[in-house]
């Protein structure tokens, strides 16, 4: 799956360019609030509980300054991706102990055809290996500029 | 949403997470994810299960063994487990009275 396909699962309403939270619990809550206000999803508590459970399994902050909170839940009917950015950085229990600045939240229904959710995760992780790209994403002025950088345009 | 249904949905999400972690562990760890909290998650699952009414918990277990998923979303007034039509009268009851079951297959119904 390429990045253009992945970006079909997000939208400008699902882009939080300036996350305010600085700790993990508050950041997850703020991002779930963003998911609910940017879509027709109705059940924030269920999504938050699922993402918290996933973090208990092991932190999803696996890239340098990047986290990928993710999981499946009955609360959504299609793969939905929220992108968030924190200028101050969030303590997200990253492996390297450094603050997390970029978040890609992937929530998928219990069954999704062709495992789009795992493939999207893999495509994002692969693309974000590029340190120059990560710096660009940190400075992108808006959603369009963010997506253009991600696409390599 | 009925509080017991909320717990059942959370339980099913957790069961799926545990199952997927066990089935796709290698693939997910190749992507960099770690799963050192799997045992703790299983314990949290048991704790959550203990908060569910015993008859519903038993029904959930029976349905999961039979169908894989016990709780299914209702979409366009259809049970997405068996595609039976769900009477619109069910909708008004879902948030207050009780956990609703599909009259055709018995799955527990969730309105997303």
CSV table of C-alpha atoms in Angstrom, one decimal:
chain,number,residue,atom,x,y,z
A,1,UNK,CA,0.0,0.0,0.0
A,2,UNK,CA,1.4,3.4,-0.9
A,3,UNK,CA,1.0,6.7,1.1
A,4,UNK,CA,-1.6,8.1,-1.3
A,5,UNK,CA,-3.8,5.1,-0.4
A,6,UNK,CA,-3.2,5.6,3.3
A,7,UNK,CA,-4.1,9.2,3.1
A,8,UNK,CA,-7.6,8.3,1.8
A,9,UNK,CA,-8.5,7.3,5.3
A,10,UNK,CA,-7.9,10.8,6.8
A,11,UNK,CA,-9.1,14.3,6.1
A,12,UNK,CA,-8.4,17.9,7.0
A,13,UNK,CA,-11.0,17.5,9.9
A,14,UNK,CA,-8.7,14.7,11.3
A,15,UNK,CA,-5.6,16.9,11.4
A,16,UNK,CA,-4.6,18.4,14.8
A,17,UNK,CA,-1.6,20.6,14.1
A,18,UNK,CA,-1.0,21.8,17.6
A,19,UNK,CA,-1.8,19.2,20.3
A,20,UNK,CA,-2.0,20.9,23.7
A,21,UNK,CA,-1.6,17.8,26.0
A,22,UNK,CA,1.9,17.0,27.3
A,23,UNK,CA,1.3,13.7,28.9
A,24,UNK,CA,0.1,10.4,27.4
A,25,UNK,CA,-3.3,10.1,29.0
A,26,UNK,CA,-4.3,13.7,28.1
A,27,UNK,CA,-2.9,13.3,24.6
A,28,UNK,CA,-4.9,10.2,23.9
A,29,UNK,CA,-8.0,11.9,25.2
A,30,UNK,CA,-7.4,15.0,23.1
A,31,UNK,CA,-6.8,12.8,20.0
A,32,UNK,CA,-10.0,10.8,20.6
A,33,UNK,CA,-11.9,14.0,21.0
A,34,UNK,CA,-10.5,15.1,17.6
A,35,UNK,CA,-11.6,11.8,16.1
A,36,UNK,CA,-15.1,12.2,17.3
A,37,UNK,CA,-15.4,15.9,16.2
A,38,UNK,CA,-13.9,15.2,12.8
A,39,UNK,CA,-16.2,12.2,11.9
A,40,UNK,CA,-19.5,10.7,12.6
A,41,UNK,CA,-18.1,8.4,15.2
A,42,UNK,CA,-20.2,8.5,18.3
A,43,UNK,CA,-18.5,6.5,21.0
A,44,UNK,CA,-15.4,8.1,22.3
A,45,UNK,CA,-15.2,6.1,25.5
A,46,UNK,CA,-14.9,2.8,23.7
A,47,UNK,CA,-12.2,4.2,21.4
A,48,UNK,CA,-10.2,5.7,24.3
A,49,UNK,CA,-10.5,2.5,26.3
A,50,UNK,CA,-9.2,0.5,23.3
A,51,UNK,CA,-6.2,2.8,22.7
A,52,UNK,CA,-5.4,2.8,26.4
A,53,UNK,CA,-5.4,-1.0,26.4
A,54,UNK,CA,-3.1,-1.0,23.4
A,55,UNK,CA,-0.7,1.3,25.2
A,56,UNK,CA,-0.7,-1.1,28.2
A,57,UNK,CA,0.4,-3.8,25.8
A,58,UNK,CA,3.5,-1.7,24.9
A,59,UNK,CA,4.0,1.9,23.9
A,60,UNK,CA,3.2,2.7,20.3
A,61,UNK,CA,5.9,5.4,20.3
A,62,UNK,CA,8.2,3.3,18.1
A,63,UNK,CA,9.7,5.9,15.8
A,64,UNK,CA,12.1,8.8,16.6
A,65,UNK,CA,9.6,11.3,17.9
A,66,UNK,CA,6.6,9.4,16.4
A,67,UNK,CA,3.8,7.3,17.8
A,68,UNK,CA,1.2,5.1,16.1
A,69,UNK,CA,-1.6,4.5,18.6
A,70,UNK,CA,-3.8,1.9,16.9
A,71,UNK,CA,-6.3,-0.9,17.2
A,72,UNK,CA,-9.6,-2.4,16.2
A,73,UNK,CA,-12.9,-1.4,17.7
A,74,UNK,CA,-16.6,-1.9,17.1
A,75,UNK,CA,-16.9,1.9,17.5
A,76,UNK,CA,-15.8,2.5,13.9
A,77,UNK,CA,-17.1,1.1,10.7
A,78,UNK,CA,-14.1,1.9,8.5
A,79,UNK,CA,-10.4,2.5,8.9
A,80,UNK,CA,-10.0,6.1,10.1
A,81,UNK,CA,-6.7,7.9,10.6
A,82,UNK,CA,-6.1,11.0,12.7
A,83,UNK,CA,-2.9,12.9,12.4
A,84,UNK,CA,-1.7,15.1,15.3
A,85,UNK,CA,1.4,17.2,15.9
A,86,UNK,CA,2.7,18.5,19.2
A,87,UNK,CA,5.3,21.3,19.1
A,88,UNK,CA,6.1,20.9,22.8
A,89,UNK,CA,6.3,17.1,22.7
A,90,UNK,CA,4.5,14.5,24.7
A,91,UNK,CA,5.9,12.0,27.1
A,92,UNK,CA,4.6,8.9,25.4
A,93,UNK,CA,6.8,6.3,27.0
A,94,UNK,CA,9.0,6.1,23.9
A,95,UNK,CA,11.7,3.5,23.7
A,96,UNK,CA,14.4,6.2,23.5
A,97,UNK,CA,12.9,8.3,26.2
A,98,UNK,CA,12.5,11.3,23.9
A,99,UNK,CA,9.3,13.3,23.6
A,100,UNK,CA,6.9,12.4,20.8
A,101,UNK,CA,5.9,15.1,18.3
A,102,UNK,CA,4.0,13.3,15.6
A,103,UNK,CA,1.0,11.0,16.0
A,104,UNK,CA,-0.8,8.8,13.5
A,105,UNK,CA,-3.8,7.3,15.2
A,106,UNK,CA,-5.3,4.3,13.3
A,107,UNK,CA,-8.6,2.9,14.3
A,108,UNK,CA,-10.1,0.1,12.3
A,109,UNK,CA,-13.3,-2.0,12.5
A,110,UNK,CA,-13.0,-5.6,13.8
A,111,UNK,CA,-12.9,-6.9,10.2
A,112,UNK,CA,-11.4,-4.9,7.4
A,113,UNK,CA,-11.0,-6.3,3.9
A,114,UNK,CA,-7.4,-7.0,3.0
A,115,UNK,CA,-6.0,-6.0,6.4
A,116,UNK,CA,-5.8,-2.3,5.3
A,117,UNK,CA,-5.0,-1.3,8.8
A,118,UNK,CA,-1.8,-3.3,9.2
A,119,UNK,CA,-0.7,-2.4,5.7
A,120,UNK,CA,-1.3,1.3,6.4
A,121,UNK,CA,0.7,1.1,9.6
A,122,UNK,CA,3.5,-0.6,7.7
A,123,UNK,CA,3.5,2.0,4.9
A,124,UNK,CA,3.6,4.9,7.4
A,125,UNK,CA,6.4,3.4,9.4
A,126,UNK,CA,8.4,2.8,6.3
A,127,UNK,CA,7.9,6.3,4.9
A,128,UNK,CA,8.7,8.0,8.2
A,129,UNK,CA,12.2,6.4,8.4
A,130,UNK,CA,13.3,9.5,6.5
A,131,UNK,CA,14.6,12.1,9.0
A,132,UNK,CA,14.4,15.0,6.5
A,133,UNK,CA,10.7,14.2,6.0
A,134,UNK,CA,10.0,14.1,9.7
A,135,UNK,CA,11.5,17.6,10.0
A,136,UNK,CA,9.3,18.8,7.1
A,137,UNK,CA,6.2,17.4,8.8
A,138,UNK,CA,7.1,19.2,12.0
A,139,UNK,CA,7.0,22.5,10.1
A,140,UNK,CA,4.2,22.0,7.5
A,141,UNK,CA,1.9,25.0,7.6
A,142,UNK,CA,-1.3,23.1,7.1
A,143,UNK,CA,-2.9,19.8,6.2
A,144,UNK,CA,-2.3,20.2,2.5
A,145,UNK,CA,1.4,20.9,3.1
A,146,UNK,CA,1.7,18.0,5.5
A,147,UNK,CA,0.1,15.6,3.1
A,148,UNK,CA,2.2,16.9,0.2
A,149,UNK,CA,5.4,16.4,2.2
A,150,UNK,CA,4.2,12.9,3.1
A,151,UNK,CA,3.5,12.1,-0.5
A,152,UNK,CA,7.0,13.4,-1.5
A,153,UNK,CA,5.4,16.0,-3.7
B,1,UNK,CA,-25.5,2.9,25.6
B,2,UNK,CA,-26.4,0.4,28.3
B,3,UNK,CA,-23.5,0.2,30.8
B,4,UNK,CA,-23.4,-3.6,30.4
B,5,UNK,CA,-23.2,-3.3,26.6
B,6,UNK,CA,-20.3,-0.8,27.0
B,7,UNK,CA,-18.4,-3.4,29.0
B,8,UNK,CA,-19.2,-6.1,26.5
B,9,UNK,CA,-17.9,-4.0,23.6
B,10,UNK,CA,-14.7,-3.2,25.5
B,11,UNK,CA,-14.3,-6.9,26.3
B,12,UNK,CA,-14.7,-7.8,22.7
B,13,UNK,CA,-12.2,-5.1,21.6
B,14,UNK,CA,-9.8,-6.5,24.2
B,15,UNK,CA,-10.3,-10.1,23.1
B,16,UNK,CA,-9.6,-9.1,19.5
B,17,UNK,CA,-6.4,-7.2,20.6
B,18,UNK,CA,-5.2,-10.2,22.5
B,19,UNK,CA,-6.0,-12.6,19.6
B,20,UNK,CA,-4.4,-10.4,17.0
B,21,UNK,CA,-1.3,-9.8,19.1
B,22,UNK,CA,-0.9,-13.6,19.4
B,23,UNK,CA,-1.6,-14.3,15.7
B,24,UNK,CA,0.4,-11.4,14.2
B,25,UNK,CA,3.0,-10.9,16.8
B,26,UNK,CA,6.0,-11.5,14.5
B,27,UNK,CA,4.6,-9.1,11.8
B,28,UNK,CA,3.9,-6.4,14.4
B,29,UNK,CA,7.2,-6.8,16.1
B,30,UNK,CA,8.9,-6.5,12.7
B,31,UNK,CA,7.3,-3.0,12.5
B,32,UNK,CA,8.9,-2.1,15.8
B,33,UNK,CA,6.0,-2.7,18.2
B,34,UNK,CA,6.6,-4.5,21.5
B,35,UNK,CA,4.1,-6.5,23.5
B,36,UNK,CA,5.6,-6.9,26.9
B,37,UNK,CA,2.3,-6.1,28.5
B,38,UNK,CA,0.4,-9.0,27.0
B,39,UNK,CA,0.0,-10.9,30.3
B,40,UNK,CA,-1.1,-7.7,32.1
B,41,UNK,CA,-3.7,-7.1,29.3
B,42,UNK,CA,-5.0,-10.6,29.8
B,43,UNK,CA,-5.4,-9.9,33.5
B,44,UNK,CA,-7.2,-6.7,32.8
B,45,UNK,CA,-9.5,-8.6,30.5
B,46,UNK,CA,-10.4,-11.0,33.3
B,47,UNK,CA,-11.0,-8.1,35.6
B,48,UNK,CA,-13.3,-6.4,33.0
B,49,UNK,CA,-15.1,-9.7,32.4
B,50,UNK,CA,-15.8,-10.0,36.2
B,51,UNK,CA,-17.8,-6.7,36.0
B,52,UNK,CA,-20.3,-8.2,33.4
B,53,UNK,CA,-23.5,-9.8,34.5
B,54,UNK,CA,-22.9,-13.6,34.7
B,55,UNK,CA,-25.7,-14.5,32.4
B,56,UNK,CA,-24.5,-12.0,29.7
B,57,UNK,CA,-20.9,-13.1,30.2
B,58,UNK,CA,-22.0,-16.7,29.6
B,59,UNK,CA,-24.0,-15.7,26.5
B,60,UNK,CA,-21.0,-13.7,25.3
B,61,UNK,CA,-18.7,-16.7,25.7
B,62,UNK,CA,-21.1,-19.0,24.0
B,63,UNK,CA,-21.6,-16.7,21.0
B,64,UNK,CA,-17.8,-16.0,20.7
B,65,UNK,CA,-17.2,-19.8,20.6
B,66,UNK,CA,-19.8,-20.2,17.9
B,67,UNK,CA,-19.4,-17.1,15.7
B,68,UNK,CA,-16.1,-15.5,16.6
B,69,UNK,CA,-17.8,-12.3,17.6
B,70,UNK,CA,-20.6,-12.0,20.1
B,71,UNK,CA,-21.4,-8.2,19.7
B,72,UNK,CA,-22.1,-6.9,16.2
B,73,UNK,CA,-23.0,-3.5,14.9
B,74,UNK,CA,-26.5,-2.8,13.5
B,75,UNK,CA,-26.1,-1.0,10.2
B,76,UNK,CA,-29.1,0.1,8.2
B,77,UNK,CA,-31.4,-1.7,10.6
B,78,UNK,CA,-29.7,-5.0,9.9
B,79,UNK,CA,-27.8,-7.3,12.2
B,80,UNK,CA,-24.4,-7.4,10.6
B,81,UNK,CA,-23.9,-10.9,12.0
B,82,UNK,CA,-26.8,-12.7,10.2
B,83,UNK,CA,-28.3,-9.8,8.1
B,84,UNK,CA,-31.7,-10.2,9.8
B,85,UNK,CA,-33.8,-7.1,9.9
B,86,UNK,CA,-33.8,-5.4,13.3
B,87,UNK,CA,-37.2,-3.8,14.3
B,88,UNK,CA,-36.9,-0.1,14.6
B,89,UNK,CA,-38.6,-0.4,18.0
B,90,UNK,CA,-35.3,-1.9,19.3
B,91,UNK,CA,-33.4,1.4,18.6
B,92,UNK,CA,-35.3,3.4,21.2
B,93,UNK,CA,-34.7,0.8,23.8
B,94,UNK,CA,-31.0,0.3,23.4
B,95,UNK,CA,-29.8,3.1,25.6
B,96,UNK,CA,-32.0,2.5,28.6
B,97,UNK,CA,-33.7,-0.9,29.1
B,98,UNK,CA,-31.4,-3.8,28.4
B,99,UNK,CA,-28.8,-5.3,26.1
B,100,UNK,CA,-30.6,-6.2,22.9
B,101,UNK,CA,-30.2,-9.6,21.1
B,102,UNK,CA,-30.8,-10.3,17.5
B,103,UNK,CA,-34.1,-12.3,17.4
B,104,UNK,CA,-32.6,-14.4,14.6
B,105,UNK,CA,-29.1,-15.3,15.6
B,106,UNK,CA,-28.9,-14.2,19.3
B,107,UNK,CA,-25.9,-11.9,18.8
B,108,UNK,CA,-25.7,-8.9,21.0
B,109,UNK,CA,-26.5,-5.7,19.1
B,110,UNK,CA,-24.6,-2.5,19.1
B,111,UNK,CA,-25.6,0.7,17.4
B,112,UNK,CA,-22.3,2.5,16.3
